[in-house]
């Protein structure tokens, strides 16, 4: 198994899991098929393995039930939270106004982290699909943003806590029930960020918090 063709075969086998990769490469080493046929077989097996993942509900829930709609909601929350601080420059700063602005930023941080944690924990092996589902609306909104790219960054204030949440979720970290309940309860404060239809839309996207609560309580173990 030498040459550029077999190098491509070994690189393609990296898509597979460790057990499948070792078994396939071992079988190919013992066969007398050409590199092109071997590459076709490896890519076919990888496609079947990834399609099998989508038989379960988890990839659909993580990507199209959470990452895609939540990214739209959180971008709106990012703009709303940043505008709250813009308002501090246009009017006298009061304790209530400053408190509301800081609370909105805290809620944005919690919702972004919670959504990222759920996406990373619910479907780790199809996280790439969740990333694409989140990136697509973000890139579209950035391209349509009426301003320079610096001001457009206010759309993505949720991204840093969301990425942190994904990292924690992929580590298979289990939340304590107290923290899970706290994160889920922040969803009740959606009207502070959005009114009317926007609030109802946001409440519908906070199912990951209660999912984490149910999981933490069922296992009964700390992270």
PDB file of C-alpha atoms in Angstrom:
ATOM      1  CA  UNK A   1       0.000   0.000   0.000  1.00  0.00           C
ATOM      2  CA  UNK A   2       2.358   2.651  -1.296  1.00  0.00           C
ATOM      3  CA  UNK A   3       2.048   5.523  -3.722  1.00  0.00           C
ATOM      4  CA  UNK A   4      -0.075   8.650  -3.980  1.00  0.00           C
ATOM      5  CA  UNK A   5      -3.278   6.674  -4.570  1.00  0.00           C
ATOM      6  CA  UNK A   6      -2.944   4.677  -1.382  1.00  0.00           C
ATOM      7  CA  UNK A   7      -2.046   7.828   0.510  1.00  0.00           C
ATOM      8  CA  UNK A   8      -5.475   9.198  -0.524  1.00  0.00           C
ATOM      9  CA  UNK A   9      -7.079   5.952   0.635  1.00  0.00           C
ATOM     10  CA  UNK A  10      -5.480   6.252   4.081  1.00  0.00           C
ATOM     11  CA  UNK A  11      -6.489   9.910   4.298  1.00  0.00           C
ATOM     12  CA  UNK A  12     -10.092   9.037   3.401  1.00  0.00           C
ATOM     13  CA  UNK A  13     -10.097   6.283   6.024  1.00  0.00           C
ATOM     14  CA  UNK A  14      -9.513   8.980   8.625  1.00  0.00           C
ATOM     15  CA  UNK A  15     -13.205   9.852   8.283  1.00  0.00           C
ATOM     16  CA  UNK A  16     -14.105   6.494   9.798  1.00  0.00           C
ATOM     17  CA  UNK A  17     -14.050   5.556  13.445  1.00  0.00           C
ATOM     18  CA  UNK A  18     -10.963   3.917  14.878  1.00  0.00           C
ATOM     19  CA  UNK A  19     -12.332   0.352  14.751  1.00  0.00           C
ATOM     20  CA  UNK A  20     -13.715   0.672  11.216  1.00  0.00           C
ATOM     21  CA  UNK A  21     -10.523   2.338  10.017  1.00  0.00           C
ATOM     22  CA  UNK A  22      -8.257  -0.439  11.303  1.00  0.00           C
ATOM     23  CA  UNK A  23     -10.524  -3.175   9.943  1.00  0.00           C
ATOM     24  CA  UNK A  24     -10.849  -1.596   6.487  1.00  0.00           C
ATOM     25  CA  UNK A  25      -7.162  -0.837   6.086  1.00  0.00           C
ATOM     26  CA  UNK A  26      -6.326  -4.354   7.243  1.00  0.00           C
ATOM     27  CA  UNK A  27      -8.673  -5.896   4.674  1.00  0.00           C
ATOM     28  CA  UNK A  28      -7.319  -3.672   1.912  1.00  0.00           C
ATOM     29  CA  UNK A  29      -3.745  -4.610   2.787  1.00  0.00           C
ATOM     30  CA  UNK A  30      -4.625  -8.264   2.241  1.00  0.00           C
ATOM     31  CA  UNK A  31      -6.550  -7.697  -0.985  1.00  0.00           C
ATOM     32  CA  UNK A  32      -5.183  -7.086  -4.448  1.00  0.00           C
ATOM     33  CA  UNK A  33      -7.607  -4.325  -5.480  1.00  0.00           C
ATOM     34  CA  UNK A  34      -6.348  -1.093  -6.958  1.00  0.00           C
ATOM     35  CA  UNK A  35      -6.119   2.205  -5.145  1.00  0.00           C
ATOM     36  CA  UNK A  36      -9.096   3.693  -7.025  1.00  0.00           C
ATOM     37  CA  UNK A  37     -11.379   0.793  -6.071  1.00  0.00           C
ATOM     38  CA  UNK A  38     -10.132   0.933  -2.491  1.00  0.00           C
ATOM     39  CA  UNK A  39     -10.841   4.674  -2.295  1.00  0.00           C
ATOM     40  CA  UNK A  40     -14.370   4.093  -3.612  1.00  0.00           C
ATOM     41  CA  UNK A  41     -14.995   1.382  -1.019  1.00  0.00           C
ATOM     42  CA  UNK A  42     -13.704   3.529   1.849  1.00  0.00           C
ATOM     43  CA  UNK A  43     -15.775   6.554   0.822  1.00  0.00           C
ATOM     44  CA  UNK A  44     -18.851   4.353   0.391  1.00  0.00           C
ATOM     45  CA  UNK A  45     -18.453   2.899   3.882  1.00  0.00           C
ATOM     46  CA  UNK A  46     -17.922   6.367   5.365  1.00  0.00           C
ATOM     47  CA  UNK A  47     -21.089   7.634   3.656  1.00  0.00           C
ATOM     48  CA  UNK A  48     -23.112   4.707   5.000  1.00  0.00           C
ATOM     49  CA  UNK A  49     -21.789   5.216   8.526  1.00  0.00           C
ATOM     50  CA  UNK A  50     -22.698   8.907   8.494  1.00  0.00           C
ATOM     51  CA  UNK A  51     -26.139   8.264   7.013  1.00  0.00           C
ATOM     52  CA  UNK A  52     -26.791   5.771   9.810  1.00  0.00           C
ATOM     53  CA  UNK A  53     -26.297   8.570  12.325  1.00  0.00           C
ATOM     54  CA  UNK A  54     -29.264  10.468  10.877  1.00  0.00           C
ATOM     55  CA  UNK A  55     -31.687   7.644  11.608  1.00  0.00           C
ATOM     56  CA  UNK A  56     -31.652   8.869  15.210  1.00  0.00           C
ATOM     57  CA  UNK A  57     -33.520  12.010  16.331  1.00  0.00           C
ATOM     58  CA  UNK A  58     -30.460  13.611  17.917  1.00  0.00           C
ATOM     59  CA  UNK A  59     -28.733  15.038  14.790  1.00  0.00           C
ATOM     60  CA  UNK A  60     -32.015  16.543  13.565  1.00  0.00           C
ATOM     61  CA  UNK A  61     -32.758  18.095  16.950  1.00  0.00           C
ATOM     62  CA  UNK A  62     -29.231  19.491  17.354  1.00  0.00           C
ATOM     63  CA  UNK A  63     -28.884  21.008  13.888  1.00  0.00           C
ATOM     64  CA  UNK A  64     -32.342  21.936  12.561  1.00  0.00           C
ATOM     65  CA  UNK A  65     -34.215  22.023  15.871  1.00  0.00           C
ATOM     66  CA  UNK A  66     -31.613  24.059  17.750  1.00  0.00           C
ATOM     67  CA  UNK A  67     -28.556  25.399  15.901  1.00  0.00           C
ATOM     68  CA  UNK A  68     -30.407  26.927  12.935  1.00  0.00           C
ATOM     69  CA  UNK A  69     -33.342  28.670  14.687  1.00  0.00           C
ATOM     70  CA  UNK A  70     -31.345  29.487  17.823  1.00  0.00           C
ATOM     71  CA  UNK A  71     -28.661  31.286  15.805  1.00  0.00           C
ATOM     72  CA  UNK A  72     -31.320  33.625  14.377  1.00  0.00           C
ATOM     73  CA  UNK A  73     -32.808  34.250  17.810  1.00  0.00           C
ATOM     74  CA  UNK A  74     -29.435  34.796  19.480  1.00  0.00           C
ATOM     75  CA  UNK A  75     -28.292  37.204  16.780  1.00  0.00           C
ATOM     76  CA  UNK A  76     -31.358  39.309  17.526  1.00  0.00           C
ATOM     77  CA  UNK A  77     -30.597  39.088  21.246  1.00  0.00           C
ATOM     78  CA  UNK A  78     -27.004  40.158  20.579  1.00  0.00           C
ATOM     79  CA  UNK A  79     -28.195  43.290  18.790  1.00  0.00           C
ATOM     80  CA  UNK A  80     -30.768  44.036  21.496  1.00  0.00           C
ATOM     81  CA  UNK A  81     -28.192  43.645  24.262  1.00  0.00           C
ATOM     82  CA  UNK A  82     -25.631  45.832  22.505  1.00  0.00           C
ATOM     83  CA  UNK A  83     -28.211  48.535  21.824  1.00  0.00           C
ATOM     84  CA  UNK A  84     -28.935  48.654  25.514  1.00  0.00           C
ATOM     85  CA  UNK A  85     -25.367  49.821  26.107  1.00  0.00           C
ATOM     86  CA  UNK A  86     -25.643  52.269  23.223  1.00  0.00           C
ATOM     87  CA  UNK A  87     -28.576  53.825  25.062  1.00  0.00           C
ATOM     88  CA  UNK A  88     -26.385  54.474  28.086  1.00  0.00           C
ATOM     89  CA  UNK A  89     -24.478  57.008  25.996  1.00  0.00           C
ATOM     90  CA  UNK A  90     -27.603  58.894  24.966  1.00  0.00           C
ATOM     91  CA  UNK A  91     -29.311  59.390  28.328  1.00  0.00           C
ATOM     92  CA  UNK A  92     -28.395  59.798  31.992  1.00  0.00           C
ATOM     93  CA  UNK A  93     -27.192  56.522  33.474  1.00  0.00           C
ATOM     94  CA  UNK A  94     -29.435  55.228  36.215  1.00  0.00           C
ATOM     95  CA  UNK A  95     -29.070  52.137  38.348  1.00  0.00           C
ATOM     96  CA  UNK A  96     -32.156  50.519  36.787  1.00  0.00           C
ATOM     97  CA  UNK A  97     -31.013  51.200  33.215  1.00  0.00           C
ATOM     98  CA  UNK A  98     -27.524  49.861  33.885  1.00  0.00           C
ATOM     99  CA  UNK A  99     -28.967  46.844  35.669  1.00  0.00           C
ATOM    100  CA  UNK A 100     -31.257  45.975  32.756  1.00  0.00           C
ATOM    101  CA  UNK A 101     -28.376  46.283  30.290  1.00  0.00           C
ATOM    102  CA  UNK A 102     -26.120  44.033  32.363  1.00  0.00           C
ATOM    103  CA  UNK A 103     -28.940  41.516  32.862  1.00  0.00           C
ATOM    104  CA  UNK A 104     -29.495  41.324  29.116  1.00  0.00           C
ATOM    105  CA  UNK A 105     -25.824  40.554  28.563  1.00  0.00           C
ATOM    106  CA  UNK A 106     -25.949  37.880  31.263  1.00  0.00           C
ATOM    107  CA  UNK A 107     -29.026  36.302  29.664  1.00  0.00           C
ATOM    108  CA  UNK A 108     -27.361  36.350  26.253  1.00  0.00           C
ATOM    109  CA  UNK A 109     -24.309  34.626  27.722  1.00  0.00           C
ATOM    110  CA  UNK A 110     -26.447  31.965  29.445  1.00  0.00           C
ATOM    111  CA  UNK A 111     -28.610  31.243  26.397  1.00  0.00           C
ATOM    112  CA  UNK A 112     -25.626  31.033  24.057  1.00  0.00           C
ATOM    113  CA  UNK A 113     -23.733  28.718  26.423  1.00  0.00           C
ATOM    114  CA  UNK A 114     -26.805  26.548  26.984  1.00  0.00           C
ATOM    115  CA  UNK A 115     -27.520  26.179  23.264  1.00  0.00           C
ATOM    116  CA  UNK A 116     -23.884  25.327  22.543  1.00  0.00           C
ATOM    117  CA  UNK A 117     -23.705  22.808  25.374  1.00  0.00           C
ATOM    118  CA  UNK A 118     -26.881  21.076  24.206  1.00  0.00           C
ATOM    119  CA  UNK A 119     -25.736  20.933  20.577  1.00  0.00           C
ATOM    120  CA  UNK A 120     -22.380  19.475  21.598  1.00  0.00           C
ATOM    121  CA  UNK A 121     -23.843  16.966  24.049  1.00  0.00           C
ATOM    122  CA  UNK A 122     -26.896  15.810  22.092  1.00  0.00           C
ATOM    123  CA  UNK A 123     -25.101  14.892  18.864  1.00  0.00           C
ATOM    124  CA  UNK A 124     -21.314  14.968  19.060  1.00  0.00           C
ATOM    125  CA  UNK A 125     -20.646  12.949  15.905  1.00  0.00           C
ATOM    126  CA  UNK A 126     -22.710  15.264  13.691  1.00  0.00           C
ATOM    127  CA  UNK A 127     -21.494  18.502  15.212  1.00  0.00           C
ATOM    128  CA  UNK A 128     -20.325  19.605  11.767  1.00  0.00           C
ATOM    129  CA  UNK A 129     -23.974  19.754  10.650  1.00  0.00           C
ATOM    130  CA  UNK A 130     -24.886  21.908  13.655  1.00  0.00           C
ATOM    131  CA  UNK A 131     -21.948  24.208  12.871  1.00  0.00           C
ATOM    132  CA  UNK A 132     -23.127  24.639   9.269  1.00  0.00           C
ATOM    133  CA  UNK A 133     -26.714  25.223  10.399  1.00  0.00           C
ATOM    134  CA  UNK A 134     -25.489  27.998  12.700  1.00  0.00           C
ATOM    135  CA  UNK A 135     -22.945  29.516  10.306  1.00  0.00           C
ATOM    136  CA  UNK A 136     -25.293  29.851   7.306  1.00  0.00           C
ATOM    137  CA  UNK A 137     -27.719  32.423   8.798  1.00  0.00           C
ATOM    138  CA  UNK A 138     -24.851  34.248  10.518  1.00  0.00           C
ATOM    139  CA  UNK A 139     -22.985  34.740   7.242  1.00  0.00           C
ATOM    140  CA  UNK A 140     -26.168  35.794   5.426  1.00  0.00           C
ATOM    141  CA  UNK A 141     -27.040  38.364   8.096  1.00  0.00           C
ATOM    142  CA  UNK A 142     -23.483  39.703   8.138  1.00  0.00           C
ATOM    143  CA  UNK A 143     -23.551  40.138   4.361  1.00  0.00           C
ATOM    144  CA  UNK A 144     -26.810  42.118   4.633  1.00  0.00           C
ATOM    145  CA  UNK A 145     -25.805  44.157   7.694  1.00  0.00           C
ATOM    146  CA  UNK A 146     -26.159  47.913   6.963  1.00  0.00           C
ATOM    147  CA  UNK A 147     -22.764  48.980   8.241  1.00  0.00           C
ATOM    148  CA  UNK A 148     -19.108  48.032   8.336  1.00  0.00           C
ATOM    149  CA  UNK A 149     -17.878  44.652   9.515  1.00  0.00           C
ATOM    150  CA  UNK A 150     -16.903  46.038  12.932  1.00  0.00           C
ATOM    151  CA  UNK A 151     -20.449  47.146  13.727  1.00  0.00           C
ATOM    152  CA  UNK A 152     -21.676  43.835  12.303  1.00  0.00           C
ATOM    153  CA  UNK A 153     -19.849  41.993  15.052  1.00  0.00           C
ATOM    154  CA  UNK A 154     -22.635  42.964  17.450  1.00  0.00           C
ATOM    155  CA  UNK A 155     -24.648  40.231  15.732  1.00  0.00           C
ATOM    156  CA  UNK A 156     -22.231  37.615  17.028  1.00  0.00           C
ATOM    157  CA  UNK A 157     -21.898  38.471  20.712  1.00  0.00           C
ATOM    158  CA  UNK A 158     -23.432  35.085  21.521  1.00  0.00           C
ATOM    159  CA  UNK A 159     -20.781  33.164  19.587  1.00  0.00           C
ATOM    160  CA  UNK A 160     -18.038  33.068  22.234  1.00  0.00           C
ATOM    161  CA  UNK A 161     -20.226  31.591  25.027  1.00  0.00           C
ATOM    162  CA  UNK A 162     -21.833  29.222  22.493  1.00  0.00           C
ATOM    163  CA  UNK A 163     -18.439  27.858  21.429  1.00  0.00           C
ATOM    164  CA  UNK A 164     -17.472  27.439  25.074  1.00  0.00           C
ATOM    165  CA  UNK A 165     -20.698  25.518  25.629  1.00  0.00           C
ATOM    166  CA  UNK A 166     -20.006  23.258  22.639  1.00  0.00           C
ATOM    167  CA  UNK A 167     -16.543  22.499  23.986  1.00  0.00           C
ATOM    168  CA  UNK A 168     -17.967  21.568  27.376  1.00  0.00           C
ATOM    169  CA  UNK A 169     -20.698  19.471  25.804  1.00  0.00           C
ATOM    170  CA  UNK A 170     -18.207  17.502  23.722  1.00  0.00           C
ATOM    171  CA  UNK A 171     -16.262  16.723  26.867  1.00  0.00           C
ATOM    172  CA  UNK A 172     -19.287  14.770  28.080  1.00  0.00           C
ATOM    173  CA  UNK A 173     -19.517  17.034  31.093  1.00  0.00           C
ATOM    174  CA  UNK A 174     -22.675  16.470  33.124  1.00  0.00           C
ATOM    175  CA  UNK A 175     -24.261  19.555  34.630  1.00  0.00           C
ATOM    176  CA  UNK A 176     -25.328  19.563  38.226  1.00  0.00           C
ATOM    177  CA  UNK A 177     -29.096  19.760  38.512  1.00  0.00           C
ATOM    178  CA  UNK A 178     -28.841  23.161  40.229  1.00  0.00           C
ATOM    179  CA  UNK A 179     -26.918  24.744  37.345  1.00  0.00           C
ATOM    180  CA  UNK A 180     -29.156  23.087  34.760  1.00  0.00           C
ATOM    181  CA  UNK A 181     -32.244  24.428  36.523  1.00  0.00           C
ATOM    182  CA  UNK A 182     -30.738  27.923  36.709  1.00  0.00           C
ATOM    183  CA  UNK A 183     -29.985  27.957  32.974  1.00  0.00           C
ATOM    184  CA  UNK A 184     -33.442  26.672  32.112  1.00  0.00           C
ATOM    185  CA  UNK A 185     -35.086  29.240  34.385  1.00  0.00           C
ATOM    186  CA  UNK A 186     -33.377  32.111  32.537  1.00  0.00           C
ATOM    187  CA  UNK A 187     -35.704  31.302  29.653  1.00  0.00           C
ATOM    188  CA  UNK A 188     -38.556  32.767  31.643  1.00  0.00           C
ATOM    189  CA  UNK A 189     -36.867  36.156  31.253  1.00  0.00           C
ATOM    190  CA  UNK A 190     -37.070  36.187  27.448  1.00  0.00           C
ATOM    191  CA  UNK A 191     -39.572  39.130  27.508  1.00  0.00           C
ATOM    192  CA  UNK A 192     -36.745  41.312  28.859  1.00  0.00           C
ATOM    193  CA  UNK A 193     -34.993  40.870  25.507  1.00  0.00           C
ATOM    194  CA  UNK A 194     -37.924  40.451  23.133  1.00  0.00           C
ATOM    195  CA  UNK A 195     -41.587  41.465  23.101  1.00  0.00           C
ATOM    196  CA  UNK A 196     -44.685  39.718  21.763  1.00  0.00           C
ATOM    197  CA  UNK A 197     -43.922  37.264  18.952  1.00  0.00           C
ATOM    198  CA  UNK A 198     -40.185  37.399  19.499  1.00  0.00           C
ATOM    199  CA  UNK A 199     -40.631  36.307  23.101  1.00  0.00           C
ATOM    200  CA  UNK A 200     -42.787  33.327  22.123  1.00  0.00           C
ATOM    201  CA  UNK A 201     -40.242  32.370  19.463  1.00  0.00           C
ATOM    202  CA  UNK A 202     -37.440  32.482  22.028  1.00  0.00           C
ATOM    203  CA  UNK A 203     -39.362  30.437  24.597  1.00  0.00           C
ATOM    204  CA  UNK A 204     -39.820  27.708  22.015  1.00  0.00           C
ATOM    205  CA  UNK A 205     -36.055  27.489  21.510  1.00  0.00           C
ATOM    206  CA  UNK A 206     -35.161  27.039  25.164  1.00  0.00           C
ATOM    207  CA  UNK A 207     -36.011  23.332  25.276  1.00  0.00           C
ATOM    208  CA  UNK A 208     -32.300  22.435  25.695  1.00  0.00           C
ATOM    209  CA  UNK A 209     -32.356  23.897  29.211  1.00  0.00           C
ATOM    210  CA  UNK A 210     -35.168  21.640  30.371  1.00  0.00           C
ATOM    211  CA  UNK A 211     -33.572  18.732  28.519  1.00  0.00           C
ATOM    212  CA  UNK A 212     -30.410  19.286  30.570  1.00  0.00           C
ATOM    213  CA  UNK A 213     -32.493  19.489  33.742  1.00  0.00           C
ATOM    214  CA  UNK A 214     -34.189  16.173  33.007  1.00  0.00           C
ATOM    215  CA  UNK A 215     -30.861  14.530  32.172  1.00  0.00           C
ATOM    216  CA  UNK A 216     -29.110  15.833  35.283  1.00  0.00           C
ATOM    217  CA  UNK A 217     -31.898  14.735  37.585  1.00  0.00           C
ATOM    218  CA  UNK A 218     -32.161  11.304  36.027  1.00  0.00           C
ATOM    219  CA  UNK A 219     -28.473  10.568  36.378  1.00  0.00           C
ATOM    220  CA  UNK A 220     -28.211  12.285  39.722  1.00  0.00           C
ATOM    221  CA  UNK A 221     -24.479  12.874  39.405  1.00  0.00           C
ATOM    222  CA  UNK A 222     -22.466  16.111  39.330  1.00  0.00           C
ATOM    223  CA  UNK A 223     -20.467  17.192  36.299  1.00  0.00           C
TER     224      UNK A 223
END
